mmCIF file of C-alpha atoms in Angstrom:
data_model
loop_
_atom_site.group_PDB
_atom_site.id
_atom_site.type_symbol
_atom_site.label_atom_id
_atom_site.label_comp_id
_atom_site.label_asym_id
_atom_site.label_seq_id
_atom_site.Cartn_x
_atom_site.Cartn_y
_atom_site.Cartn_z
ATOM 1 C CA MET A 1 101.109 63.462 115.427
ATOM 2 C CA GLY A 2 98.650 65.274 117.697
ATOM 3 C CA ALA A 3 95.028 65.865 116.840
ATOM 4 C CA ARG A 4 94.367 68.823 114.592
ATOM 5 C CA PRO A 5 92.499 71.721 116.239
ATOM 6 C CA ALA A 6 88.826 71.924 115.306
ATOM 7 C CA GLN A 7 89.066 75.619 114.434
ATOM 8 C CA PRO A 8 92.620 76.727 113.771
ATOM 9 C CA ALA A 9 93.337 80.397 114.039
ATOM 10 C CA ILE A 10 93.569 82.252 110.752
ATOM 11 C CA ASN A 11 96.987 83.759 110.072
ATOM 12 C CA GLY A 12 97.999 82.802 113.632
ATOM 13 C CA ASN A 13 95.740 85.457 115.159
ATOM 14 C CA ALA A 14 92.508 85.054 117.182
ATOM 15 C CA LEU A 15 89.417 86.236 115.334
ATOM 16 C CA ALA A 16 87.919 89.487 116.597
ATOM 17 C CA LEU A 17 84.190 88.893 117.243
ATOM 18 C CA LYS A 18 81.782 91.753 116.658
ATOM 19 C CA PRO A 19 78.629 92.125 118.823
ATOM 20 C CA ALA A 20 75.839 89.839 117.628
ATOM 21 C CA VAL A 21 73.393 92.767 117.866
ATOM 22 C CA ALA A 22 74.253 96.389 117.169
ATOM 23 C CA PRO A 23 74.398 98.396 120.424
ATOM 24 C CA GLU A 24 72.061 101.002 118.874
ATOM 25 C CA LEU A 25 69.381 98.344 118.326
ATOM 26 C CA VAL A 26 69.786 96.975 121.864
ATOM 27 C CA ARG A 27 69.268 100.445 123.358
ATOM 28 C CA HIS A 28 66.250 101.103 121.148
ATOM 29 C CA VAL A 29 64.595 97.777 122.075
ATOM 30 C CA THR A 30 65.133 98.170 125.821
ATOM 31 C CA ASN A 31 63.813 101.754 125.799
ATOM 32 C CA PHE A 32 60.814 100.719 123.696
ATOM 33 C CA LYS A 33 60.024 97.806 126.038
ATOM 34 C CA THR A 34 60.176 100.048 129.130
ATOM 35 C CA THR A 35 57.949 102.749 127.614
ATOM 36 C CA VAL A 36 55.339 100.355 126.203
ATOM 37 C CA THR A 37 55.186 98.365 129.440
ATOM 38 C CA GLU A 38 54.513 101.557 131.411
ATOM 39 C CA GLN A 39 51.772 102.727 129.041
ATOM 40 C CA LEU A 40 50.020 99.331 128.741
ATOM 41 C CA SER A 41 50.159 98.433 132.443
ATOM 42 C CA LYS A 42 46.813 100.243 132.998
ATOM 43 C CA ARG A 43 45.115 98.296 130.191
ATOM 44 C CA THR A 44 46.411 94.748 130.639
ATOM 45 C CA THR A 45 48.231 92.594 133.161
ATOM 46 C CA ALA A 46 50.424 91.241 130.369
ATOM 47 C CA ALA A 47 51.940 94.584 129.382
ATOM 48 C CA GLU A 48 55.544 93.368 129.350
ATOM 49 C CA ALA A 49 54.620 90.159 127.545
ATOM 50 C CA VAL A 50 52.849 92.194 124.846
ATOM 51 C CA ALA A 51 55.864 94.445 124.450
ATOM 52 C CA MET A 52 58.240 91.502 124.059
ATOM 53 C CA SER A 53 55.885 89.734 121.666
ATOM 54 C CA VAL A 54 55.900 92.857 119.491
ATOM 55 C CA ILE A 55 59.676 93.078 119.589
ATOM 56 C CA ASN A 56 60.175 89.425 118.680
ATOM 57 C CA ARG A 57 57.736 89.677 115.772
ATOM 58 C CA GLY A 58 59.244 92.905 114.546
ATOM 59 C CA LEU A 59 62.759 91.462 114.498
ATOM 60 C CA GLY A 60 61.754 88.213 112.803
ATOM 61 C CA LEU A 61 62.235 85.946 115.823
ATOM 62 C CA ALA A 62 58.512 85.006 115.903
ATOM 63 C CA ALA A 63 55.850 84.842 113.196
ATOM 64 C CA GLU A 64 52.767 85.091 115.428
ATOM 65 C CA SER A 65 51.768 86.724 118.706
ATOM 66 C CA THR A 66 52.690 84.839 121.852
ATOM 67 C CA ILE A 67 49.815 86.648 123.671
ATOM 68 C CA PRO A 68 46.850 85.727 121.423
ATOM 69 C CA GLU A 69 44.254 87.279 123.781
ATOM 70 C CA GLU A 70 45.903 90.685 123.256
ATOM 71 C CA GLU A 71 46.504 90.441 119.533
ATOM 72 C CA GLY A 72 44.355 93.498 118.703
ATOM 73 C CA LEU A 73 46.375 95.688 121.056
ATOM 74 C CA GLU A 74 49.572 94.112 119.841
ATOM 75 C CA LYS A 75 48.908 95.132 116.242
ATOM 76 C CA ILE A 76 48.813 98.783 117.274
ATOM 77 C CA VAL A 77 52.062 98.522 119.193
ATOM 78 C CA LEU A 78 53.696 96.609 116.358
ATOM 79 C CA GLY A 79 53.019 99.454 113.954
ATOM 80 C CA VAL A 80 54.686 101.881 116.345
ATOM 81 C CA PHE A 81 57.712 99.618 116.693
ATOM 82 C CA GLU A 82 58.134 99.218 112.957
ATOM 83 C CA SER A 83 58.039 102.981 112.416
ATOM 84 C CA SER A 84 60.333 103.890 115.298
ATOM 85 C CA ARG A 85 63.227 101.617 114.409
ATOM 86 C CA LYS A 86 63.554 102.980 110.896
ATOM 87 C CA ASN A 87 65.623 105.791 112.362
ATOM 88 C CA LEU A 88 68.368 103.253 113.093
ATOM 89 C CA GLY A 89 69.194 102.821 109.443
ATOM 90 C CA ALA A 90 71.311 99.752 108.795
ATOM 91 C CA ASN A 91 71.146 98.784 112.505
ATOM 92 C CA GLN A 92 67.338 98.459 112.616
ATOM 93 C CA SER A 93 67.388 94.683 112.000
ATOM 94 C CA LEU A 94 69.182 91.569 113.132
ATOM 95 C CA HIS A 95 71.607 89.859 110.807
ATOM 96 C CA PRO A 96 69.640 87.479 108.516
ATOM 97 C CA GLY A 97 72.003 84.620 109.319
ATOM 98 C CA LEU A 98 71.436 85.084 113.047
ATOM 99 C CA VAL A 99 67.649 85.161 112.578
ATOM 100 C CA GLN A 100 67.774 81.935 110.589
ATOM 101 C CA THR A 101 70.062 80.204 113.073
ATOM 102 C CA LEU A 102 67.927 81.173 116.077
ATOM 103 C CA GLY A 103 64.769 80.205 114.162
ATOM 104 C CA ASN A 104 66.113 76.718 113.523
ATOM 105 C CA PHE A 105 67.100 76.364 117.176
ATOM 106 C CA LYS A 106 63.645 77.509 118.330
ATOM 107 C CA ASN A 107 61.798 75.094 116.041
ATOM 108 C CA ASN A 108 63.906 72.137 117.199
ATOM 109 C CA MET A 109 63.436 72.978 120.876
ATOM 110 C CA ILE A 110 59.679 73.481 120.459
ATOM 111 C CA ARG A 111 59.388 69.892 119.235
ATOM 112 C CA THR A 112 61.320 68.765 122.308
ATOM 113 C CA LEU A 113 59.384 70.820 124.898
ATOM 114 C CA GLU A 114 55.884 70.712 123.376
ATOM 115 C CA PRO A 115 54.902 67.330 124.925
ATOM 116 C CA LYS A 116 55.739 68.651 128.394
ATOM 117 C CA MET A 117 54.414 72.224 128.352
ATOM 118 C CA GLY A 118 52.520 72.779 125.126
ATOM 119 C CA LYS A 119 53.603 74.548 121.964
ATOM 120 C CA LEU A 120 52.703 78.106 123.037
ATOM 121 C CA ASN A 121 54.488 77.945 126.398
ATOM 122 C CA ALA A 122 57.472 76.265 124.767
ATOM 123 C CA GLU A 123 57.820 79.136 122.301
ATOM 124 C CA ARG A 124 57.408 81.706 125.058
ATOM 125 C CA LEU A 125 60.143 80.063 127.146
ATOM 126 C CA ILE A 126 62.576 79.829 124.271
ATOM 127 C CA LEU A 127 61.995 83.425 123.167
ATOM 128 C CA SER A 128 62.507 84.642 126.735
ATOM 129 C CA ALA A 129 65.902 82.920 126.775
ATOM 130 C CA VAL A 130 66.779 84.322 123.345
ATOM 131 C CA ASP A 131 65.891 87.869 124.411
ATOM 132 C CA ARG A 132 68.150 87.589 127.448
ATOM 133 C CA VAL A 133 71.086 86.344 125.404
ATOM 134 C CA LEU A 134 70.692 89.148 122.860
ATOM 135 C CA GLY A 135 70.568 91.785 125.606
ATOM 136 C CA PHE A 136 66.882 92.735 125.251
ATOM 137 C CA ALA A 137 66.001 91.618 128.824
ATOM 138 C CA ASP A 138 67.942 91.041 132.038
ATOM 139 C CA ARG A 139 65.479 88.562 133.570
ATOM 140 C CA SER A 140 62.881 86.064 132.408
ATOM 141 C CA THR A 141 59.870 87.515 130.607
ATOM 142 C CA MET A 142 58.047 84.168 130.557
ATOM 143 C CA PRO A 143 54.402 84.810 131.580
ATOM 144 C CA GLY A 144 52.704 82.409 133.953
ATOM 145 C CA PRO A 145 51.686 81.831 137.581
ATOM 146 C CA GLU A 146 54.247 82.208 140.328
ATOM 147 C CA SER A 147 53.960 78.501 141.138
ATOM 148 C CA ASP A 148 55.591 77.696 137.808
ATOM 149 C CA LYS A 149 58.288 80.361 137.927
ATOM 150 C CA LYS A 150 60.986 78.194 139.510
ATOM 151 C CA GLN A 151 60.539 75.416 136.993
ATOM 152 C CA TYR A 152 60.566 77.857 134.107
ATOM 153 C CA ASP A 153 63.666 79.610 135.389
ATOM 154 C CA GLU A 154 65.630 76.359 135.610
ATOM 155 C CA ALA A 155 64.647 75.358 132.090
ATOM 156 C CA GLU A 156 65.418 78.822 130.770
ATOM 157 C CA ASN A 157 68.915 78.783 132.242
ATOM 158 C CA VAL A 158 69.651 75.577 130.354
ATOM 159 C CA LEU A 159 68.372 77.144 127.152
ATOM 160 C CA ILE A 160 70.487 80.254 127.679
ATOM 161 C CA SER A 161 73.711 78.233 127.665
ATOM 162 C CA ALA A 162 72.758 76.510 124.424
ATOM 163 C CA ILE A 163 71.669 79.765 122.765
ATOM 164 C CA GLN A 164 74.921 81.451 123.742
ATOM 165 C CA ARG A 165 76.838 78.753 121.897
ATOM 166 C CA VAL A 166 74.657 79.225 118.812
ATOM 167 C CA VAL A 167 75.172 82.983 118.831
ATOM 168 C CA THR A 168 78.926 82.679 119.363
ATOM 169 C CA GLU A 169 79.210 80.277 116.451
ATOM 170 C CA HIS A 170 77.398 82.798 114.274
ATOM 171 C CA GLN A 171 79.836 85.506 115.355
ATOM 172 C CA ARG A 172 82.818 83.311 114.537
ATOM 173 C CA THR A 173 81.431 82.555 111.102
ATOM 174 C CA LEU A 174 81.050 86.242 110.304
ATOM 175 C CA ALA A 175 84.532 86.992 111.609
ATOM 176 C CA ALA A 176 86.082 84.223 109.508
ATOM 177 C CA VAL A 177 84.339 85.444 106.360
ATOM 178 C CA ALA A 178 85.449 89.008 107.033
ATOM 179 C CA SER A 179 89.033 87.873 107.601
ATOM 180 C CA VAL A 180 89.199 85.981 104.312
ATOM 181 C CA SER A 181 87.550 88.721 102.245
ATOM 182 C CA THR A 182 89.788 91.524 103.552
ATOM 183 C CA PRO A 183 92.413 92.267 100.873
ATOM 184 C CA GLN A 184 96.002 92.135 101.998
ATOM 185 C CA ALA A 185 98.227 95.143 101.616
ATOM 186 C CA ALA A 186 100.194 95.204 98.399
ATOM 187 C CA PRO A 187 103.986 94.974 98.745
ATOM 188 C CA ARG A 188 105.849 98.242 98.599
ATOM 189 C CA PRO A 189 107.726 98.757 95.347
ATOM 190 C CA GLY A 190 111.485 98.521 95.528
ATOM 191 C CA PRO A 191 113.950 101.052 94.152
ATOM 192 C CA PRO A 192 114.273 101.163 90.359
ATOM 193 C CA PRO A 193 117.271 99.379 88.893
ATOM 194 C CA SER A 194 120.204 101.650 88.235
ATOM 195 C CA ALA A 195 121.402 102.201 84.697
ATOM 196 C CA PRO A 196 124.839 100.606 84.242
ATOM 197 C CA ALA A 197 125.740 102.456 81.064
ATOM 198 C CA ALA A 198 127.683 105.293 82.634
ATOM 199 C CA ALA A 199 129.551 103.013 85.027
ATOM 200 C CA SER A 200 130.505 100.661 82.193
ATOM 201 C CA ASN A 201 131.842 103.446 80.033
ATOM 202 C CA THR A 202 133.843 104.866 82.921
ATOM 203 C CA ALA A 203 135.366 101.490 83.739
ATOM 204 C CA LEU A 204 136.332 100.859 80.157
ATOM 205 C CA THR A 205 137.853 104.293 79.717
ATOM 206 C CA GLY A 206 139.968 103.941 82.832
ATOM 207 C CA HIS A 207 141.547 100.718 81.574
ATOM 208 C CA MET A 208 142.362 101.796 78.042
ATOM 209 C CA PRO A 209 146.087 101.933 77.327
ATOM 210 C CA ALA A 210 147.799 105.220 76.785
ATOM 211 C CA SER A 211 147.938 106.279 73.209
ATOM 212 C CA ASP A 212 149.698 108.906 71.217
ATOM 213 C CA TYR A 213 146.367 109.722 69.662
ATOM 214 C CA THR A 214 143.285 111.433 71.037
ATOM 215 C CA VAL A 215 139.705 111.646 69.809
ATOM 216 C CA SER A 216 138.408 115.074 69.000
ATOM 217 C CA ALA A 217 134.879 116.062 67.996
ATOM 218 C CA ARG A 218 135.875 118.431 65.254
ATOM 219 C CA PRO A 219 134.106 117.726 61.967
ATOM 220 C CA ILE A 220 135.997 116.203 59.120
ATOM 221 C CA ALA A 221 135.807 117.971 55.859
ATOM 222 C CA GLY A 222 133.188 116.530 53.582
ATOM 223 C CA ALA A 223 131.267 114.657 56.337
ATOM 224 C CA GLU A 224 127.499 115.141 56.422
ATOM 225 C CA ALA A 225 126.287 116.566 59.730
ATOM 226 C CA SER A 226 122.805 114.928 59.735
ATOM 227 C CA PRO A 227 122.199 112.431 56.897
ATOM 228 C CA ALA A 228 118.669 111.156 56.320
ATOM 229 C CA ASP A 229 117.704 107.582 57.242
ATOM 230 C CA PRO A 230 116.630 105.050 54.570
ATOM 231 C CA LEU A 231 112.947 106.034 55.044
ATOM 232 C CA GLY A 232 113.663 109.609 54.150
ATOM 233 C CA ASN A 233 113.291 110.962 57.695
ATOM 234 C CA PRO A 234 115.953 113.378 58.770
ATOM 235 C CA ARG A 235 117.968 112.178 61.730
ATOM 236 C CA SER A 236 117.638 114.275 64.889
ATOM 237 C CA GLU A 237 120.618 116.073 66.202
ATOM 238 C CA ALA A 238 120.564 114.094 69.443
ATOM 239 C CA ALA A 239 120.739 110.810 67.543
ATOM 240 C CA ALA A 240 123.434 111.842 65.039
ATOM 241 C CA PRO A 241 126.879 110.713 66.116
ATOM 242 C CA ALA A 242 129.632 113.284 66.078
ATOM 243 C CA ALA A 243 132.230 112.827 63.430
ATOM 244 C CA CYS A 244 135.544 111.794 64.887
ATOM 245 C CA ALA A 245 139.050 112.509 63.775
ATOM 246 C CA LEU A 246 142.378 111.274 64.948
ATOM 247 C CA THR A 247 144.953 113.747 66.096
ATOM 248 C CA THR A 248 148.410 113.095 67.311
ATOM 249 C CA ARG A 249 149.187 113.684 70.986
ATOM 250 C CA PRO A 250 152.516 115.375 71.392
ATOM 251 C CA SER A 251 155.003 113.585 73.592
ATOM 252 C CA ALA A 252 156.935 115.583 76.161
ATOM 253 C CA THR A 253 160.039 113.417 75.751
ATOM 254 C CA ALA A 254 159.831 112.850 72.070
ATOM 255 C CA ASP A 255 163.090 113.078 70.161
ATOM 256 C CA PRO A 256 162.805 114.256 66.575
ATOM 257 C CA THR A 257 165.369 111.718 65.613
ATOM 258 C CA SER A 258 163.823 108.824 67.541
ATOM 259 C CA HIS A 259 161.015 108.009 65.091
ATOM 260 C CA SER A 260 163.024 105.247 63.612
ATOM 261 C CA ARG A 261 159.947 103.119 63.034
ATOM 262 C CA ALA A 262 158.129 105.806 61.121
ATOM 263 C CA ASN A 263 161.272 106.662 59.131
ATOM 264 C CA THR A 264 161.834 103.124 58.086
ATOM 265 C CA ALA A 265 158.467 103.033 56.448
ATOM 266 C CA GLY A 266 159.358 105.727 54.052
ATOM 267 C CA PRO A 267 159.369 109.482 53.800
ATOM 268 C CA GLY A 268 155.588 109.899 53.453
ATOM 269 C CA ALA A 269 154.463 107.269 55.954
ATOM 270 C CA GLN A 270 152.010 108.235 58.711
ATOM 271 C CA PRO A 271 152.246 106.950 62.280
ATOM 272 C CA GLU A 272 150.139 103.814 62.794
ATOM 273 C CA PRO A 273 147.047 104.819 64.787
ATOM 274 C CA HIS A 274 145.981 102.840 67.832
ATOM 275 C CA ALA A 275 142.493 101.264 67.822
ATOM 276 C CA THR A 276 139.952 103.684 69.261
ATOM 277 C CA GLN A 277 136.147 104.036 69.630
ATOM 278 C CA CYS A 278 133.845 106.939 68.943
ATOM 279 C CA HIS A 279 130.921 107.400 71.415
ATOM 280 C CA PRO A 280 127.972 109.689 70.602
ATOM 281 C CA ALA A 281 128.036 112.969 72.460
ATOM 282 C CA GLY A 282 125.876 112.932 75.619
ATOM 283 C CA SER A 283 125.956 109.127 75.997
ATOM 284 C CA GLY A 284 125.803 107.635 79.493
ATOM 285 C CA SER A 285 123.279 107.208 82.296
ATOM 286 C CA GLY A 286 120.048 109.234 82.243
ATOM 287 C CA SER A 287 119.288 108.665 85.909
ATOM 288 C CA GLY A 288 119.631 112.322 86.859
ATOM 289 C CA ASN A 289 116.594 113.411 84.774
ATOM 290 C CA SER A 290 114.791 111.844 85.910
ATOM 291 C CA HIS A 291 63.843 108.266 123.026
ATOM 292 C CA GLY A 292 59.219 108.056 123.943
ATOM 293 C CA TRP A 293 56.138 106.462 122.474
ATOM 294 C CA GLU A 294 52.403 106.652 123.217
ATOM 295 C CA ILE A 295 50.029 103.799 122.478
ATOM 296 C CA ASP A 296 46.459 104.579 121.284
ATOM 297 C CA ASP A 297 43.881 101.886 120.520
ATOM 298 C CA ASP A 298 42.294 104.024 117.784
ATOM 299 C CA GLU A 299 45.335 105.415 116.114
ATOM 300 C CA ASP A 300 48.409 103.634 114.980
ATOM 301 C CA GLU A 301 50.976 106.359 115.321
ATOM 302 C CA GLU A 302 53.736 107.589 117.473
ATOM 303 C CA LYS A 303 53.342 110.854 119.339
ATOM 304 C CA SER A 304 56.336 112.763 120.396
#
């Protein structure tokens, strides 16, 4: 036997992966970053880093500012970001499972990189890679001197590959849960069973032997039309069987002198009736009834 696949397809079909971040949130973040960077570029040389620090804190990817020297300015921008994304409704946040997964990855990598580059730079590098994977940036946002850029870029590219795997695994988990929880379509009901009563009666009638007697529905003298049941309730007309009487069917070839059998029984003898059945009238099948922001140091608000 061959090795079992690590992740077999569910119901024989590949899982459809939804975007890890809602497109509306990606557009909002990129527009916010561009606007804030333009407005803060006259006040600080770390305008883009401040904007990304605000975004990461607002979305739960970081708990503290990654630009501590600009924390006062960052608080103002953070208030604007929190207010502006409320218009996105359910798409204003990242999925809690994704935030937790990326948080665990960041904490583990900080412990690995901290001895080489310090805790703050390690967090900055990891968050820059995370932002690129999520679509919030198309290049590194890691602050630092140009002499360190090449080294940072190489390390960030390694991180990007690992983060992509983490994000994809999160997407697969959500898709698997959604596939299991989706109710399957109920089977379509089949046609109702046909009532065999009418067919049975017809078949029986067609195979009955010919008889000199027929069944008529005329009432017999003295018979009650609708007797009451034992509980004293009158029987409905539909339920009351019709009284039956036997009548003799005339024979086209009968000879008055050929009734030797009847004559031998005596002058007053009656012809022997054939066995017959009375069916209630009406018996048989019943199937036929049936976009801009402005940043102000003194005021924490968004001006249109």
